[in-house]
Coordinates of N, CA and C in Angstrom, one line a residue:
X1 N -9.1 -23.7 11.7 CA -9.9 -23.5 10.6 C -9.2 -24.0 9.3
X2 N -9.8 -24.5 8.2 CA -9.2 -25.2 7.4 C -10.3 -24.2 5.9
X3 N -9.4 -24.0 4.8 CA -10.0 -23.7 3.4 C -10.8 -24.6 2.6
X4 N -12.3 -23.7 2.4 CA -13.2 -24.4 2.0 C -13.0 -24.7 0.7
X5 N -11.4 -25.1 -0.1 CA -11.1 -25.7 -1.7 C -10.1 -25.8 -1.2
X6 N -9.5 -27.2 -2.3 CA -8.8 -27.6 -1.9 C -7.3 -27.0 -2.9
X7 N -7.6 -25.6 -3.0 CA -6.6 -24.5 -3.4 C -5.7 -23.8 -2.6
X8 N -4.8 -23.2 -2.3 CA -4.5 -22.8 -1.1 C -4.2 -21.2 -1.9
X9 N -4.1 -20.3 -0.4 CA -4.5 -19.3 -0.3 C -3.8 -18.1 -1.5
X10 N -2.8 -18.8 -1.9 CA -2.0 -17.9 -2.5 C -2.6 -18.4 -4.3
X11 N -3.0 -19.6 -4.1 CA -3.6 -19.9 -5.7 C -4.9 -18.8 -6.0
X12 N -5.5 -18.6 -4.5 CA -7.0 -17.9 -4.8 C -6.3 -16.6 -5.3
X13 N -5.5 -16.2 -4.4 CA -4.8 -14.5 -4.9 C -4.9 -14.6 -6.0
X14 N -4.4 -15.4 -7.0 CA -3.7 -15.4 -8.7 C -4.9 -15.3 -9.4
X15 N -5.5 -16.2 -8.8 CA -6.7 -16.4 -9.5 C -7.9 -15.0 -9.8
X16 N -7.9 -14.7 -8.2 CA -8.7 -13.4 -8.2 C -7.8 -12.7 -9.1
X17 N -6.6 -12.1 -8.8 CA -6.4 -10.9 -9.8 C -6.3 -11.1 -11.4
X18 N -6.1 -12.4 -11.6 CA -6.6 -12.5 -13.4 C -7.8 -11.9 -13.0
X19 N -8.6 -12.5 -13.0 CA -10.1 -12.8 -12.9 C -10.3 -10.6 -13.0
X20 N -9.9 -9.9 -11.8 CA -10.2 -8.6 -11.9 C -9.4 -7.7 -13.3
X21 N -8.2 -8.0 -13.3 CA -7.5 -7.6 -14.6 C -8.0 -7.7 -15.6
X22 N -8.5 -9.0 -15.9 CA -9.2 -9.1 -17.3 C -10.5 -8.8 -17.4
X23 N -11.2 -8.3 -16.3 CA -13.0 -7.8 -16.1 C -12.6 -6.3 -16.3
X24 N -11.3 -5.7 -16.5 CA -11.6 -4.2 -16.8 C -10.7 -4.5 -17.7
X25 N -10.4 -5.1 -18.9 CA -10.1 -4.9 -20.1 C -8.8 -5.0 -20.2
X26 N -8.0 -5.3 -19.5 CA -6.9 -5.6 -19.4 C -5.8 -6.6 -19.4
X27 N -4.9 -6.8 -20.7 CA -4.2 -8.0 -20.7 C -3.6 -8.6 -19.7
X28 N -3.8 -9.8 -19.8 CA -3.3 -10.4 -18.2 C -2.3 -11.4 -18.6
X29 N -1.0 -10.9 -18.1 CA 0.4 -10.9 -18.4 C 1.9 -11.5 -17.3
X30 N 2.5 -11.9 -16.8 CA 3.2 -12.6 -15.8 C 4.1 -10.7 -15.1
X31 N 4.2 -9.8 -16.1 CA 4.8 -8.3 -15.6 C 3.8 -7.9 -15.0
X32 N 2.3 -7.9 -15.2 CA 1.3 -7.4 -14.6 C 0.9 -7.8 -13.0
X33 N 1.5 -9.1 -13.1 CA 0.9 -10.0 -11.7 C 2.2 -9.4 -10.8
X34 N 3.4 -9.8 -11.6 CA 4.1 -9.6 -10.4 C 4.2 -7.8 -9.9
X35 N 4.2 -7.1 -10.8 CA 3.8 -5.5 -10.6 C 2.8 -5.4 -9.3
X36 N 1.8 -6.6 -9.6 CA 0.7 -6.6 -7.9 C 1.4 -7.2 -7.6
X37 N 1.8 -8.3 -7.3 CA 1.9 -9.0 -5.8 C 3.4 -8.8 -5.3
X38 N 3.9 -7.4 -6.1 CA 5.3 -7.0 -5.8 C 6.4 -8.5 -5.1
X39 N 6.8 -9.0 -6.1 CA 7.3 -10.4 -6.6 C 8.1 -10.3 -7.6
X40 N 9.2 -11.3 -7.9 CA 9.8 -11.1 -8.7 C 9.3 -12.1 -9.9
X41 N 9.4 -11.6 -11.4 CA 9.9 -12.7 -12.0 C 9.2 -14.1 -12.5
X42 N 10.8 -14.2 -11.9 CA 10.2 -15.9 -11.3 C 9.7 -16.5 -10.6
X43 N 9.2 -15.6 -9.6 CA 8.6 -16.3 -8.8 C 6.6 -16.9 -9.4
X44 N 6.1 -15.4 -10.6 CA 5.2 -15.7 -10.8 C 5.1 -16.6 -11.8
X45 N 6.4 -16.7 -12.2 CA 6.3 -17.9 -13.9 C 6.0 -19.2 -13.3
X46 N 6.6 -19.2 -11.9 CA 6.4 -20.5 -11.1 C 5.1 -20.7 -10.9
X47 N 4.1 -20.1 -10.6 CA 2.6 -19.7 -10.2 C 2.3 -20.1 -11.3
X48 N 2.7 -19.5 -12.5 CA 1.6 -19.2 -13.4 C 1.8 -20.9 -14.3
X49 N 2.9 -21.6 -14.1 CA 2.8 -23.1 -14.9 C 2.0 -24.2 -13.6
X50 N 2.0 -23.8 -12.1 CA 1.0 -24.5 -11.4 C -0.2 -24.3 -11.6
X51 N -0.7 -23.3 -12.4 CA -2.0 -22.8 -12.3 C -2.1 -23.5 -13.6
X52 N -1.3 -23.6 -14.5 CA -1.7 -23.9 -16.0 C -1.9 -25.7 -15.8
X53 N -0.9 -26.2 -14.3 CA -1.2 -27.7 -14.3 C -2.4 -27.8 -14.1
X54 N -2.7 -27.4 -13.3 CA -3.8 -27.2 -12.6 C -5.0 -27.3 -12.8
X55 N -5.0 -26.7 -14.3 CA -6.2 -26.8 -15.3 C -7.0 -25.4 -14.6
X56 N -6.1 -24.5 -14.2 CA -7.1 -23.0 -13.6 C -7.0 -21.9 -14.7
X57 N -5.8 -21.9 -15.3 CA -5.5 -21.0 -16.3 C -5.0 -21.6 -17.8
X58 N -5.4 -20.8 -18.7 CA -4.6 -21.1 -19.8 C -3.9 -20.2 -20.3
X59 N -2.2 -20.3 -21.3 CA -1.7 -19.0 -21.7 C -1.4 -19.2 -23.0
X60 N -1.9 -18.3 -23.9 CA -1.5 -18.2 -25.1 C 0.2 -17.9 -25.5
X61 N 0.3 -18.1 -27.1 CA 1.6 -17.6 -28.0 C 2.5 -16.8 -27.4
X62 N 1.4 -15.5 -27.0 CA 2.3 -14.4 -26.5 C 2.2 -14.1 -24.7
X63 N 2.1 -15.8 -23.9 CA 2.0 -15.2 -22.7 C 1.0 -14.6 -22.0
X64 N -0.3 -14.6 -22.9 CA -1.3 -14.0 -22.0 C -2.4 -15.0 -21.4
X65 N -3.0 -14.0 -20.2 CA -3.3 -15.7 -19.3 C -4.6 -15.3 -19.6
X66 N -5.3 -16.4 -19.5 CA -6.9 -16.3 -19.3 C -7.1 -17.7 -18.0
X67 N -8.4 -17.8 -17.7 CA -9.3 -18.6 -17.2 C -9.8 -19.7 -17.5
X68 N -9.5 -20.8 -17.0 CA -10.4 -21.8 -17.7 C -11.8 -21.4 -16.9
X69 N -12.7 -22.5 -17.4 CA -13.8 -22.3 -16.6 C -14.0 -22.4 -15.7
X70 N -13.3 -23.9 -14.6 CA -12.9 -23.9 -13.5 C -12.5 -22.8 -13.0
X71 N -10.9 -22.4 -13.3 CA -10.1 -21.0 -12.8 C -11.9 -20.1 -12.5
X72 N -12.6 -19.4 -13.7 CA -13.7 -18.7 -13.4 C -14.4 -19.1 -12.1
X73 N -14.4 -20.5 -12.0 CA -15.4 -20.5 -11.2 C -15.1 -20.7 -9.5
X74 N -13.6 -21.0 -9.9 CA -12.7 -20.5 -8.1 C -13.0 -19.5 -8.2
X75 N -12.1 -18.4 -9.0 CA -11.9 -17.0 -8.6 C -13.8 -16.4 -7.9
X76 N -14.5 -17.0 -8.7 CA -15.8 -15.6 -8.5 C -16.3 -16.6 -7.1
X77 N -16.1 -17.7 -6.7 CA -16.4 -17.7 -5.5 C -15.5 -17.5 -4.7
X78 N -14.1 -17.3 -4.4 CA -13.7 -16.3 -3.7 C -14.1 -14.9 -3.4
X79 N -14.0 -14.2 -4.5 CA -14.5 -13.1 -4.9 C -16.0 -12.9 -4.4
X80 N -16.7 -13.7 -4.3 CA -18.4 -13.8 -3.9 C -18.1 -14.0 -2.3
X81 N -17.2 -14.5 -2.1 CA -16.8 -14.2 -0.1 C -16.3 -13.1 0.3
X82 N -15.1 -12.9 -0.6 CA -14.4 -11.3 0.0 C -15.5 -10.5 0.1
X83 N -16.1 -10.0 -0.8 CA -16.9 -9.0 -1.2 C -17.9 -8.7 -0.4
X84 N -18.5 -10.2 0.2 CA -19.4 -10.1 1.1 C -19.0 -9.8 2.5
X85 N -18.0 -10.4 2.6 CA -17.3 -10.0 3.7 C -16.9 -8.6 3.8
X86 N -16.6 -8.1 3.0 CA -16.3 -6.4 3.3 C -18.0 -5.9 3.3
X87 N -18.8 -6.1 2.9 CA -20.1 -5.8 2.8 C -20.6 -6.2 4.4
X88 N -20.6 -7.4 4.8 CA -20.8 -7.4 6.6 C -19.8 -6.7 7.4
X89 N -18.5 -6.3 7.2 CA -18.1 -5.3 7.8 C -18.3 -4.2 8.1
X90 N -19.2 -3.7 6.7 CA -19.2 -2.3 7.0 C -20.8 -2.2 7.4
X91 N -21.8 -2.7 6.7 CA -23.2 -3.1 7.4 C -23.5 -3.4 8.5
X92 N -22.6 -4.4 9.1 CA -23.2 -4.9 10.4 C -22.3 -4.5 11.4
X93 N -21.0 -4.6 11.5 CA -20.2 -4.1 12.4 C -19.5 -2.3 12.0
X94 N -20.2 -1.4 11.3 CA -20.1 -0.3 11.4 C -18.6 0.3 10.7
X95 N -17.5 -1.1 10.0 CA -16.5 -0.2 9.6 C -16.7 0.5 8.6
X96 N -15.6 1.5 8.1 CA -15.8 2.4 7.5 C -15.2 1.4 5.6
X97 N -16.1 2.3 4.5 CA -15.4 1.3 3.3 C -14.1 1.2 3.0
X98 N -13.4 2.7 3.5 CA -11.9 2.1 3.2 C -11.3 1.4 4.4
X99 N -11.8 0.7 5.2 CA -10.8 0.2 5.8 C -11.0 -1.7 6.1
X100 N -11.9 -2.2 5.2 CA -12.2 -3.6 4.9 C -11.4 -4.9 3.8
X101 N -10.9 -3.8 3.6 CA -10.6 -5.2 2.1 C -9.6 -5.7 2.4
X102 N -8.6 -5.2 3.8 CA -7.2 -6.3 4.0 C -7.9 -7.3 5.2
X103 N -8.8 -6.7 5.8 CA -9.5 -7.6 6.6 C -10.4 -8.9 6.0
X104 N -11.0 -8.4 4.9 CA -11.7 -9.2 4.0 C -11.0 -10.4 3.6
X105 N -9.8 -10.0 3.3 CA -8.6 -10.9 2.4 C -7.9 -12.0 3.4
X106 N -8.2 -11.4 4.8 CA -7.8 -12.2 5.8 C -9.3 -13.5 6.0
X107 N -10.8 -13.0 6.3 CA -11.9 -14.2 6.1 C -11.8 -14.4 5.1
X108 N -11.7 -14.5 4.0 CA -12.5 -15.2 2.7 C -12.2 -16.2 2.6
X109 N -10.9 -16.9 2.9 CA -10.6 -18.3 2.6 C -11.2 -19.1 3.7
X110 N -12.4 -18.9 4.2 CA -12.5 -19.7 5.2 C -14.1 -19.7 6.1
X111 N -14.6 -19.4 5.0 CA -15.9 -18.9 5.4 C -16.4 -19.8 4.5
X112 N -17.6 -21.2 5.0 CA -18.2 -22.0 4.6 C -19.3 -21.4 3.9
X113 N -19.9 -22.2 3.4 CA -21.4 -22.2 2.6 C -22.2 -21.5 3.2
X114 N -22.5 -22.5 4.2 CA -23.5 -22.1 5.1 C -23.4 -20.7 5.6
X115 N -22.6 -20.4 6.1 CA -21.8 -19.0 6.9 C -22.0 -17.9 5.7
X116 N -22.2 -18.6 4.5 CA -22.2 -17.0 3.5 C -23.7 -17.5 3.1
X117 N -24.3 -18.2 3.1 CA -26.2 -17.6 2.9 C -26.4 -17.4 4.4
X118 N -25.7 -17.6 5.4 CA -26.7 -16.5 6.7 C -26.0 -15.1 6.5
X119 N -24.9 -15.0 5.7 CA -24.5 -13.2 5.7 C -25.6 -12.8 4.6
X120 N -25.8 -13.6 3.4 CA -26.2 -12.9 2.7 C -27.8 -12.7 2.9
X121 N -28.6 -13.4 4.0 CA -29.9 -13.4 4.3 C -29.8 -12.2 5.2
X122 N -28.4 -11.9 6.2 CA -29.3 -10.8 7.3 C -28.5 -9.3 6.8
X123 N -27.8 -9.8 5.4 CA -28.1 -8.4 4.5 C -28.6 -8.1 3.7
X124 N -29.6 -8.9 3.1 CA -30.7 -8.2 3.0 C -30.2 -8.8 1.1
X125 N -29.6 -9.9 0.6 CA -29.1 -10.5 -0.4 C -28.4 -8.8 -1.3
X126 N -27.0 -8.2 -0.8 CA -26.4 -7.1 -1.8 C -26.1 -7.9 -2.9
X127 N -25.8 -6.7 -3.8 CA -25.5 -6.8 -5.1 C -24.1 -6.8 -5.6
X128 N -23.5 -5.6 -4.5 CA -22.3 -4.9 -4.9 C -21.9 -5.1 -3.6
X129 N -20.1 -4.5 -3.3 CA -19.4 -4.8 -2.0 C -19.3 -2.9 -1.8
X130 N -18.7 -2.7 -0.9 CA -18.5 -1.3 -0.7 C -18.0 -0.6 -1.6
X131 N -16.7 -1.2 -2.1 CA -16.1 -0.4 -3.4 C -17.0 -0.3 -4.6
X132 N -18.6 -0.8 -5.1 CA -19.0 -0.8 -6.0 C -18.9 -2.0 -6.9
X133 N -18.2 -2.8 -6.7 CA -17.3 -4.0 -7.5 C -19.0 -4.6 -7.1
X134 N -19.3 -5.7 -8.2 CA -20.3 -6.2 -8.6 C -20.3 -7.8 -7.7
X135 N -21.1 -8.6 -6.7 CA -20.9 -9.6 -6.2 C -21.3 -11.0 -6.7
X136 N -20.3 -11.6 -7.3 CA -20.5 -13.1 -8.1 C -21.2 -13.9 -7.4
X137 N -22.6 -14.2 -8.7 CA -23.4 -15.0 -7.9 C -24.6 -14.1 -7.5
X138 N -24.7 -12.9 -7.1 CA -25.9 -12.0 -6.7 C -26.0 -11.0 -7.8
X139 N -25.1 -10.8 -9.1 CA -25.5 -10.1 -10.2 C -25.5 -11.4 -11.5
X140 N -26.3 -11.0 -12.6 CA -26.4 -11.5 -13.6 C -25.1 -12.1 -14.3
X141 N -24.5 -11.3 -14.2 CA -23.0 -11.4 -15.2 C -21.8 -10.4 -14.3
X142 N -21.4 -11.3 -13.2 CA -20.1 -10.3 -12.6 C -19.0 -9.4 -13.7
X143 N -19.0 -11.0 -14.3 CA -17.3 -10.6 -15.9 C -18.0 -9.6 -16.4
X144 N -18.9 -9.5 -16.8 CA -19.1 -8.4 -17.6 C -19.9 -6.9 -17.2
X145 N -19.9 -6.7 -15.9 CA -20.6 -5.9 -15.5 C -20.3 -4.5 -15.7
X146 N -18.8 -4.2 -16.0 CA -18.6 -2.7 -16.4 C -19.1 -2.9 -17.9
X147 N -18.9 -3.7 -18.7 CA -19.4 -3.4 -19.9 C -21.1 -3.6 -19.9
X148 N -22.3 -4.4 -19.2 CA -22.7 -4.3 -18.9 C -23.7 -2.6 -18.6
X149 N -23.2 -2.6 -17.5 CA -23.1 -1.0 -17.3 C -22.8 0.4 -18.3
X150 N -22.4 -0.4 -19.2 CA -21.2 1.2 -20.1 C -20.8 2.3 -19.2
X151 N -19.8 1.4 -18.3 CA -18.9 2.2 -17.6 C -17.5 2.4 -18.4
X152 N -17.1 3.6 -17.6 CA -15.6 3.9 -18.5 C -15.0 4.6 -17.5
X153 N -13.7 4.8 -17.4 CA -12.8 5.3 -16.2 C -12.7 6.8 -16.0
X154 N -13.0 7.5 -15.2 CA -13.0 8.9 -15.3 C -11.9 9.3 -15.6
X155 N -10.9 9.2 -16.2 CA -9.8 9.9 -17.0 C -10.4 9.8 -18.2
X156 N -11.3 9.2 -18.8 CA -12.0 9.0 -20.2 C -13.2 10.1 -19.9
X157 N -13.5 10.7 -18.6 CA -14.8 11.4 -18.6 C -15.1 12.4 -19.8
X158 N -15.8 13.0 -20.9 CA -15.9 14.3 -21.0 C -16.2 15.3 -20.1
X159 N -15.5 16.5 -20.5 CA -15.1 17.7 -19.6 C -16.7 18.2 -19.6
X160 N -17.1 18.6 -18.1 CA -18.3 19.3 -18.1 C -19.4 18.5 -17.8
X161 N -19.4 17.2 -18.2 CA -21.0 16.1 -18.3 C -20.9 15.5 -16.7
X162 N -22.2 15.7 -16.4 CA -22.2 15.0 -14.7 C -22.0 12.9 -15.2
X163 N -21.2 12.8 -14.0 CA -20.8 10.8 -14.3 C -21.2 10.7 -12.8
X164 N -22.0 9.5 -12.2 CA -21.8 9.2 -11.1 C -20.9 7.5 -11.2
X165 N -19.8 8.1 -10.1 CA -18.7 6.8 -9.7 C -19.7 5.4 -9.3
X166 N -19.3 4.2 -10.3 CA -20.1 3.0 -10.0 C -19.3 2.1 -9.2
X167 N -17.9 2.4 -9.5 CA -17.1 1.5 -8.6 C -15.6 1.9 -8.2
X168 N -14.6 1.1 -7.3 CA -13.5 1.4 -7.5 C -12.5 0.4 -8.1
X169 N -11.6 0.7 -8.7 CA -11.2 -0.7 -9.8 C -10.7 -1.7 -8.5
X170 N -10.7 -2.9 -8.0 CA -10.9 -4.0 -7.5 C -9.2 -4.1 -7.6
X171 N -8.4 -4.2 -8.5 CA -7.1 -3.9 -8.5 C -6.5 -3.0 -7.9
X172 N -6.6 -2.1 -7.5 CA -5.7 -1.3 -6.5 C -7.0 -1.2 -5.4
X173 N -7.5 -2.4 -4.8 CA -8.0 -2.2 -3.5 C -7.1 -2.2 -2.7
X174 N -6.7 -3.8 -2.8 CA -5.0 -3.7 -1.5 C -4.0 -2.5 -1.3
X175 N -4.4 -1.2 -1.8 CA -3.2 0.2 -1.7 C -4.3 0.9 -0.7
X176 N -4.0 0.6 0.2 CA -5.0 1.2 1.8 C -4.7 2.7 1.1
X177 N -3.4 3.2 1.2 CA -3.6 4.6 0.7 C -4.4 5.1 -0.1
X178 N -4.3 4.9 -1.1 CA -5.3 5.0 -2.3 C -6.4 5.5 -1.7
X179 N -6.6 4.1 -1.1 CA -8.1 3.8 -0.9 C -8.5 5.0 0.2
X180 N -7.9 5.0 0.8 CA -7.8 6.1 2.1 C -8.2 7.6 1.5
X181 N -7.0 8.0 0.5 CA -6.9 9.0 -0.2 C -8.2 9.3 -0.9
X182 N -8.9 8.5 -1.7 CA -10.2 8.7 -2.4 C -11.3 9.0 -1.2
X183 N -11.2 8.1 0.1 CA -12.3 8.5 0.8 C -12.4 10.0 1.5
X184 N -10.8 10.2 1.7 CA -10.8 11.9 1.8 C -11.4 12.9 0.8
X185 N -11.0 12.6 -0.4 CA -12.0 13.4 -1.8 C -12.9 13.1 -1.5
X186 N -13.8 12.3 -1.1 CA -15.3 12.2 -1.0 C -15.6 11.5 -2.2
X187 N -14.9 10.8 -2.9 CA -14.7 10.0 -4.5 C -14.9 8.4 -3.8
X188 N -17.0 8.1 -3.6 CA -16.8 7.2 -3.4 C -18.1 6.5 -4.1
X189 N -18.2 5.1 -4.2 CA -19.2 5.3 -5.0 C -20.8 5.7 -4.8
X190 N -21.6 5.8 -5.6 CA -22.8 6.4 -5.3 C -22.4 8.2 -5.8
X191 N -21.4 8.5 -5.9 CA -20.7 10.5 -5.7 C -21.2 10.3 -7.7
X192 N -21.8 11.5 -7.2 CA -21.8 12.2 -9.0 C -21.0 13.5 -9.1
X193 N -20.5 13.4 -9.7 CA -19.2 14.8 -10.3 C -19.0 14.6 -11.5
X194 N -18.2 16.1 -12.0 CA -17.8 16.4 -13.0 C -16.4 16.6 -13.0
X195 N -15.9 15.9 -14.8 CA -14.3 16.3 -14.7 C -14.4 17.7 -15.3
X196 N -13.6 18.9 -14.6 CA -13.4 20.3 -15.0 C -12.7 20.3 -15.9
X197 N -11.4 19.8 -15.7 CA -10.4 19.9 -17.0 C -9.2 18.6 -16.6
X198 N -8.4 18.8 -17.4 CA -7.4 17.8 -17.2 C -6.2 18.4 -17.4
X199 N -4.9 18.0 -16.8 CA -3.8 18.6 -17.1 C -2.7 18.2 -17.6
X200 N -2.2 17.7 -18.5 CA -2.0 16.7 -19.4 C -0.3 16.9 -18.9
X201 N 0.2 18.0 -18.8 CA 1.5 17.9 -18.7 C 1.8 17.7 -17.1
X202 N 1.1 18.2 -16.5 CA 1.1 17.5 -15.0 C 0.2 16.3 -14.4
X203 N -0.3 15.6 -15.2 CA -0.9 14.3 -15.3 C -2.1 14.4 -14.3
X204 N -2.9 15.3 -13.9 CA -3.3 15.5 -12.7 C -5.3 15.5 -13.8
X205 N -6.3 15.6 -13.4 CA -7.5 15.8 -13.4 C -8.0 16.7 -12.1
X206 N -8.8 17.6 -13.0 CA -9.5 18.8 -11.6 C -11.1 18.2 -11.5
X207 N -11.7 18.0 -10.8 CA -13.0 17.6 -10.6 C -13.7 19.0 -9.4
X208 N -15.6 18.8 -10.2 CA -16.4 19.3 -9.2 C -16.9 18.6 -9.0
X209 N -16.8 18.3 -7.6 CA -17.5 17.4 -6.7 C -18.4 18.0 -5.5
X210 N -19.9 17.7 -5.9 CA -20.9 18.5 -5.0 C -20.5 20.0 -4.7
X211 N -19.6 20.6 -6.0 CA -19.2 21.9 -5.9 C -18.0 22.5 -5.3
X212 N -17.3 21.0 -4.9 CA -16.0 21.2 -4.1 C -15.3 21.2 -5.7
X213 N -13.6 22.1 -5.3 CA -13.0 21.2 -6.4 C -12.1 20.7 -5.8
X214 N -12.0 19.3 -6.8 CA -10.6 18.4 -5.9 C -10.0 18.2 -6.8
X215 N -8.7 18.1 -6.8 CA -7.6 17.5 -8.3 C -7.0 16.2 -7.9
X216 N -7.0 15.7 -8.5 CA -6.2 14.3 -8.3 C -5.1 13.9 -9.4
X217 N -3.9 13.1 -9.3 CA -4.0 12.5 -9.9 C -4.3 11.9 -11.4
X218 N -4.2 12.0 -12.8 CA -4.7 11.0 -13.7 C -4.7 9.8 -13.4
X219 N -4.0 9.2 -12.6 CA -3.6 7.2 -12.5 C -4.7 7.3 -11.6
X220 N -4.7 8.2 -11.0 CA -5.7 8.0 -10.1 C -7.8 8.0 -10.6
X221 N -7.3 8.9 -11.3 CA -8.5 9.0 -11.7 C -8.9 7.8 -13.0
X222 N -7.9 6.9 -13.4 CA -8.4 6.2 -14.4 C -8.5 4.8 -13.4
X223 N -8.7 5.0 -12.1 CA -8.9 3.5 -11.2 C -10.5 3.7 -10.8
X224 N -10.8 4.6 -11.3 CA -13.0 4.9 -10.3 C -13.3 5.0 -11.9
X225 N -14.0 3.9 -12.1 CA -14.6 3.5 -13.3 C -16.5 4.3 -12.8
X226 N -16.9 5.1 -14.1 CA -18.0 6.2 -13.3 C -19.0 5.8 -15.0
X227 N -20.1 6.0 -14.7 CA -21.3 5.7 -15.5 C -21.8 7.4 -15.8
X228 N -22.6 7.5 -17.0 CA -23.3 8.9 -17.2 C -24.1 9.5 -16.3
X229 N -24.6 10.2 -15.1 CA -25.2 10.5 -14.5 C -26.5 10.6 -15.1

């Protein structure tokens, strides 16, 4: 099997995670990439001047990367495969939503045209992937879809107001744990809950969830970006 661009697989990584870092508001920085792709350094300065040959990325004064339009328009068709691909996993072959997106990450680079309008015809054309994350190309505006939405991260929730979870931040998909961990809370999308209180000195959030209470975490709770019920 050979990749349908003539990018190779570790360019699409880069690409995708600007692409997600900067759709939730977030400066996109060479300490931030390598923090994901647990890398040193140098190794992503190296990345990040092929990508700038490349004409995929641009970086400003202080180091921050953005997208050209090209870069845009790799990343969201990548991103328009994964997505769908975790979406036929869990639709048609029955897996469960946390356990697709390292599987996903393994098809996407390699799944033709054709092969993604017959997924997207015998499902029925989705919107969103299992984590809620918005699919490029079947929504109006992927980049802007939490703002779009006036979504905000349930560590921002006010105490008491019902929020239903719209998505999970797309950046810590690849932490199976995590992702594992939330699906045990029952913290998945489509869940409406309430934050109870917050614990500021032990960084933790208490939630009622369908009357359960569960605490989590703050880090955790500012990665499930949740809309007003």
């Amino acid at each position: 099997m050979t990749q349908q661009t003539g990018a190779t697989a570790k360019v699409e990584e880069y690409l995708e995670a600007v692409y997600n870092i900067a759709m939730e508001g977030e400066a996109v920085i060479g300490a931030r990439l390598a923090e994901k792709f647990q890398v040193a350094p140098p190794s992503v300065t190296e990345m990040l001047k092929r990508l700038v040959r490349d004409g995929y990325i641009e970086m400003d004064e202080r180091r921050q990367v953005t997208l050209t339009s090209e870069g845009q328009q790799l990343a969201e068709a990548v991103l328009r495969r994964h997505r769908l691909t975790e979406r036929f996993l869990v639709d048609m072959l029955g897996m469960s939503w946390h356990e697709v997106h390292e599987e996903a990450c393994r098809l996407e680079h390699f799944i033709s045209g054709a092969v993604e309008q017959r997924v997207v015809a015998a499902l029925g054309h989705p919107t969103t992937c299992p984590h809620g994350n918005p699919i490029p190309g079947y929504v109006p505006d992927a980049k802007n879809y939490l703002a779009e939405h006036q979504a905000f991260r349930l560590s921002q929730a006010d105490q008491g107001v019902p929020v239903r979870i719209l998505c999970i931040s797309e950046v810590v998909e690849d932490e199976e744990e995590l992702i594992l961990y939330l699906n045990e809370k029952g913290l998945k999308p489509e869940q409406v809950l309430r934050l109870s209180s917050q614990n500021r000195d032990e960084a933790a959030a208490l939630l009622d969830v369908s009357g359960r209470a569960v605490s989590i975490p703050e880090r955790v709770a500012s990665k499930i970006w949740v809309v007003k019920a």
